[in-house]
Amino acid sequence: GIYMSGLSDKVKGAVNKTKGEAKDQVGNATNDHKLQAEGKVDKLKGEVQQEVGELKDRFDRKDKHL
């Protein structure tokens, strides 16, 4: 099969989660609800990207065993 690395998705996901967490905290501290909401969206996006990375890794491992 085609080699798909889930690693880049997991890395992107981790970066987005970290960025989102920071925005959420700053937004909370400065009472900036828009920034806080953006942070929550980034965190969610990060979690989804990490899930996609996990799935790709799982499929990749199955491919090698066939």
Tab-separated table of N, CA, C and O in Angstrom:
chain	number	residue	atom	x	y	z
A	1	GLY	N	0.805	-1.202	0.000
A	1	GLY	CA	0.000	0.000	0.000
A	1	GLY	C	0.848	1.266	0.000
A	1	GLY	O	2.064	1.214	0.097
A	2	ILE	N	0.186	2.379	-0.086
A	2	ILE	CA	0.864	3.669	-0.059
A	2	ILE	C	1.269	3.961	1.373
A	2	ILE	O	0.467	3.798	2.289
A	3	TYR	N	2.498	4.406	1.551
A	3	TYR	CA	2.976	4.707	2.889
A	3	TYR	C	2.398	6.034	3.368
A	3	TYR	O	2.633	7.071	2.778
A	4	MET	N	1.576	5.964	4.418
A	4	MET	CA	1.012	7.195	5.001
A	4	MET	C	1.575	7.306	6.404
A	4	MET	O	1.416	6.389	7.199
A	5	SER	N	2.212	8.416	6.700
A	5	SER	CA	2.710	8.587	8.051
A	5	SER	C	1.733	9.409	8.853
A	5	SER	O	1.373	10.516	8.462
A	6	GLY	N	1.315	8.849	9.952
A	6	GLY	CA	0.420	9.580	10.837
A	6	GLY	C	1.190	10.552	11.712
A	6	GLY	O	0.597	11.380	12.394
A	7	LEU	N	2.523	10.461	11.684
A	7	LEU	CA	3.339	11.291	12.566
A	7	LEU	C	3.129	12.776	12.315
A	7	LEU	O	2.937	13.540	13.254
A	8	SER	N	3.131	13.196	11.050
A	8	SER	CA	2.980	14.624	10.767
A	8	SER	C	1.624	15.136	11.262
A	8	SER	O	1.538	16.252	11.780
A	9	ASP	N	0.581	14.324	11.146
A	9	ASP	CA	-0.735	14.714	11.653
A	9	ASP	C	-0.704	14.854	13.171
A	9	ASP	O	-1.282	15.774	13.733
A	10	LYS	N	0.003	13.911	13.815
A	10	LYS	CA	0.079	13.950	15.277
A	10	LYS	C	0.856	15.176	15.742
A	10	LYS	O	0.475	15.810	16.723
A	11	VAL	N	1.931	15.511	15.019
A	11	VAL	CA	2.732	16.687	15.373
A	11	VAL	C	1.903	17.953	15.188
A	11	VAL	O	1.842	18.801	16.074
A	12	LYS	N	1.224	18.066	14.032
A	12	LYS	CA	0.363	19.225	13.769
A	12	LYS	C	-0.716	19.334	14.840
A	12	LYS	O	-1.034	20.430	15.306
A	13	GLY	N	-1.261	18.202	15.205
A	13	GLY	CA	-2.303	18.176	16.233
A	13	GLY	C	-1.789	18.677	17.569
A	13	GLY	O	-2.448	19.471	18.236
A	14	ALA	N	-0.594	18.242	17.942
A	14	ALA	CA	0.002	18.666	19.210
A	14	ALA	C	0.261	20.169	19.203
A	14	ALA	O	0.012	20.855	20.198
A	15	VAL	N	0.737	20.687	18.076
A	15	VAL	CA	1.006	22.125	17.944
A	15	VAL	C	-0.297	22.912	18.087
A	15	VAL	O	-0.354	23.893	18.835
A	16	ASN	N	-1.345	22.470	17.390
A	16	ASN	CA	-2.636	23.157	17.473
A	16	ASN	C	-3.219	23.118	18.881
A	16	ASN	O	-3.794	24.099	19.343
A	17	LYS	N	-3.066	21.966	19.560
A	17	LYS	CA	-3.585	21.855	20.914
A	17	LYS	C	-2.856	22.825	21.851
A	17	LYS	O	-3.476	23.497	22.665
A	18	THR	N	-1.542	22.905	21.702
A	18	THR	CA	-0.735	23.804	22.528
A	18	THR	C	-1.102	25.258	22.262
A	18	THR	O	-1.289	26.044	23.193
A	19	LYS	N	-1.212	25.599	20.975
A	19	LYS	CA	-1.585	26.951	20.562
A	19	LYS	C	-2.975	27.291	21.108
A	19	LYS	O	-3.197	28.379	21.638
A	20	GLY	N	-3.885	26.347	20.987
A	20	GLY	CA	-5.253	26.547	21.459
A	20	GLY	C	-5.310	26.746	22.959
A	20	GLY	O	-6.032	27.611	23.457
A	21	GLU	N	-4.532	25.955	23.669
A	21	GLU	CA	-4.472	26.050	25.126
A	21	GLU	C	-3.985	27.441	25.538
A	21	GLU	O	-4.556	28.083	26.428
A	22	ALA	N	-2.950	27.932	24.856
A	22	ALA	CA	-2.391	29.254	25.154
A	22	ALA	C	-3.433	30.350	24.885
A	22	ALA	O	-3.635	31.235	25.722
A	23	LYS	N	-4.098	30.275	23.731
A	23	LYS	CA	-5.124	31.270	23.385
A	23	LYS	C	-6.255	31.247	24.410
A	23	LYS	O	-6.746	32.300	24.829
A	24	ASP	N	-6.658	30.036	24.799
A	24	ASP	CA	-7.733	29.865	25.761
A	24	ASP	C	-7.349	30.537	27.092
A	24	ASP	O	-8.136	31.291	27.669
A	25	GLN	N	-6.133	30.271	27.558
A	25	GLN	CA	-5.655	30.841	28.823
A	25	GLN	C	-5.572	32.368	28.774
A	25	GLN	O	-6.022	33.047	29.683
A	26	VAL	N	-4.969	32.893	27.693
A	26	VAL	CA	-4.828	34.342	27.535
A	26	VAL	C	-6.201	34.999	27.421
A	26	VAL	O	-6.469	36.023	28.059
A	27	GLY	N	-7.062	34.382	26.633
A	27	GLY	CA	-8.419	34.894	26.470
A	27	GLY	C	-9.160	34.934	27.791
A	27	GLY	O	-9.877	35.889	28.101
A	28	ASN	N	-8.954	33.903	28.582
A	28	ASN	CA	-9.578	33.805	29.895
A	28	ASN	C	-9.029	34.898	30.819
A	28	ASN	O	-9.786	35.586	31.502
A	29	ALA	N	-7.716	35.062	30.832
A	29	ALA	CA	-7.055	36.031	31.716
A	29	ALA	C	-7.422	37.473	31.357
A	29	ALA	O	-7.531	38.321	32.235
A	30	THR	N	-7.595	37.739	30.052
A	30	THR	CA	-7.859	39.106	29.604
A	30	THR	C	-9.342	39.337	29.332
A	30	THR	O	-9.727	40.384	28.839
A	31	ASN	N	-10.151	38.315	29.644
A	31	ASN	CA	-11.590	38.393	29.425
A	31	ASN	C	-11.933	38.613	27.946
A	31	ASN	O	-12.895	39.294	27.608
A	32	ASP	N	-11.103	38.029	27.066
A	32	ASP	CA	-11.302	38.129	25.619
A	32	ASP	C	-12.006	36.849	25.153
A	32	ASP	O	-11.362	35.830	24.920
A	33	HIS	N	-13.323	36.931	25.042
A	33	HIS	CA	-14.110	35.728	24.724
A	33	HIS	C	-13.848	35.214	23.317
A	33	HIS	O	-13.924	34.016	23.067
A	34	LYS	N	-13.542	36.119	22.396
A	34	LYS	CA	-13.255	35.725	21.014
A	34	LYS	C	-11.974	34.875	20.971
A	34	LYS	O	-11.941	33.820	20.352
A	35	LEU	N	-10.937	35.341	21.674
A	35	LEU	CA	-9.667	34.615	21.719
A	35	LEU	C	-9.854	33.263	22.403
A	35	LEU	O	-9.319	32.249	21.956
A	36	GLN	N	-10.646	33.267	23.448
A	36	GLN	CA	-10.926	32.031	24.183
A	36	GLN	C	-11.621	31.017	23.267
A	36	GLN	O	-11.258	29.837	23.243
A	37	ALA	N	-12.591	31.496	22.505
A	37	ALA	CA	-13.312	30.625	21.571
A	37	ALA	C	-12.369	30.088	20.500
A	37	ALA	O	-12.418	28.902	20.153
A	38	GLU	N	-11.489	30.958	19.976
A	38	GLU	CA	-10.499	30.521	18.978
A	38	GLU	C	-9.617	29.419	19.559
A	38	GLU	O	-9.290	28.445	18.879
A	39	GLY	N	-9.228	29.597	20.810
A	39	GLY	CA	-8.392	28.600	21.479
A	39	GLY	C	-9.081	27.253	21.566
A	39	GLY	O	-8.478	26.216	21.318
A	40	LYS	N	-10.363	27.284	21.912
A	40	LYS	CA	-11.129	26.031	22.014
A	40	LYS	C	-11.224	25.348	20.646
A	40	LYS	O	-11.123	24.120	20.559
A	41	VAL	N	-11.400	26.141	19.587
A	41	VAL	CA	-11.471	25.587	18.231
A	41	VAL	C	-10.125	24.961	17.850
A	41	VAL	O	-10.081	23.844	17.324
A	42	ASP	N	-9.024	25.661	18.145
A	42	ASP	CA	-7.683	25.126	17.852
A	42	ASP	C	-7.433	23.821	18.592
A	42	ASP	O	-6.879	22.875	18.039
A	43	LYS	N	-7.857	23.774	19.867
A	43	LYS	CA	-7.666	22.552	20.650
A	43	LYS	C	-8.425	21.388	20.035
A	43	LYS	O	-7.895	20.284	19.916
A	44	LEU	N	-9.670	21.660	19.623
A	44	LEU	CA	-10.494	20.632	19.000
A	44	LEU	C	-9.868	20.142	17.703
A	44	LEU	O	-9.805	18.938	17.438
A	45	LYS	N	-9.398	21.111	16.892
A	45	LYS	CA	-8.748	20.790	15.614
A	45	LYS	C	-7.524	19.904	15.879
A	45	LYS	O	-7.292	18.921	15.180
A	46	GLY	N	-6.765	20.258	16.911
A	46	GLY	CA	-5.580	19.484	17.269
A	46	GLY	C	-5.920	18.057	17.647
A	46	GLY	O	-5.247	17.114	17.246
A	47	GLU	N	-6.993	17.916	18.418
A	47	GLU	CA	-7.409	16.571	18.840
A	47	GLU	C	-7.821	15.732	17.639
A	47	GLU	O	-7.491	14.553	17.556
A	48	VAL	N	-8.534	16.346	16.703
A	48	VAL	CA	-8.962	15.638	15.490
A	48	VAL	C	-7.743	15.215	14.668
A	48	VAL	O	-7.652	14.076	14.215
A	49	GLN	N	-6.776	16.140	14.508
A	49	GLN	CA	-5.565	15.823	13.736
A	49	GLN	C	-4.808	14.654	14.375
A	49	GLN	O	-4.297	13.778	13.681
A	50	GLN	N	-4.745	14.639	15.703
A	50	GLN	CA	-4.056	13.544	16.377
A	50	GLN	C	-4.780	12.219	16.148
A	50	GLN	O	-4.143	11.191	15.954
A	51	GLU	N	-6.113	12.248	16.169
A	51	GLU	CA	-6.902	11.044	15.888
A	51	GLU	C	-6.627	10.532	14.476
A	51	GLU	O	-6.468	9.335	14.258
A	52	VAL	N	-6.594	11.462	13.508
A	52	VAL	CA	-6.312	11.102	12.113
A	52	VAL	C	-4.935	10.444	12.034
A	52	VAL	O	-4.757	9.412	11.375
A	53	GLY	N	-3.960	11.007	12.733
A	53	GLY	CA	-2.614	10.442	12.758
A	53	GLY	C	-2.605	9.029	13.312
A	53	GLY	O	-1.945	8.140	12.774
A	54	GLU	N	-3.360	8.821	14.384
A	54	GLU	CA	-3.454	7.479	14.990
A	54	GLU	C	-4.051	6.488	13.991
A	54	GLU	O	-3.562	5.371	13.853
A	55	LEU	N	-5.124	6.902	13.319
A	55	LEU	CA	-5.766	6.024	12.340
A	55	LEU	C	-4.811	5.665	11.205
A	55	LEU	O	-4.724	4.506	10.811
A	56	LYS	N	-4.109	6.686	10.685
A	56	LYS	CA	-3.151	6.428	9.600
A	56	LYS	C	-2.085	5.435	10.043
A	56	LYS	O	-1.731	4.531	9.295
A	57	ASP	N	-1.589	5.612	11.269
A	57	ASP	CA	-0.581	4.686	11.798
A	57	ASP	C	-1.133	3.271	11.882
A	57	ASP	O	-0.457	2.308	11.541
A	58	ARG	N	-2.378	3.157	12.328
A	58	ARG	CA	-2.996	1.840	12.449
A	58	ARG	C	-3.126	1.163	11.093
A	58	ARG	O	-2.798	-0.009	10.951
A	59	PHE	N	-3.591	1.917	10.091
A	59	PHE	CA	-3.725	1.359	8.741
A	59	PHE	C	-2.363	1.005	8.166
A	59	PHE	O	-2.202	-0.001	7.490
A	60	ASP	N	-1.384	1.847	8.449
A	60	ASP	CA	-0.029	1.623	7.955
A	60	ASP	C	0.526	0.316	8.522
A	60	ASP	O	1.119	-0.483	7.800
A	61	ARG	N	0.309	0.067	9.800
A	61	ARG	CA	0.784	-1.179	10.418
A	61	ARG	C	0.078	-2.387	9.806
A	61	ARG	O	0.699	-3.415	9.556
A	62	LYS	N	-1.226	-2.262	9.551
A	62	LYS	CA	-1.977	-3.370	8.939
A	62	LYS	C	-1.414	-3.673	7.552
A	62	LYS	O	-1.274	-4.829	7.192
A	63	ASP	N	-1.119	-2.611	6.798
A	63	ASP	CA	-0.553	-2.754	5.446
A	63	ASP	C	0.709	-3.603	5.456
A	63	ASP	O	0.911	-4.446	4.598
A	64	LYS	N	1.588	-3.361	6.405
A	64	LYS	CA	2.866	-4.062	6.461
A	64	LYS	C	2.704	-5.540	6.768
A	64	LYS	O	3.551	-6.349	6.442
A	65	HIS	N	1.588	-5.898	7.421
A	65	HIS	CA	1.375	-7.300	7.800
A	65	HIS	C	0.723	-8.122	6.706
A	65	HIS	O	0.620	-9.332	6.827
A	66	LEU	N	0.246	-7.468	5.656
A	66	LEU	CA	-0.427	-8.212	4.583
A	66	LEU	C	0.573	-8.899	3.656
A	66	LEU	O	1.666	-8.423	3.465
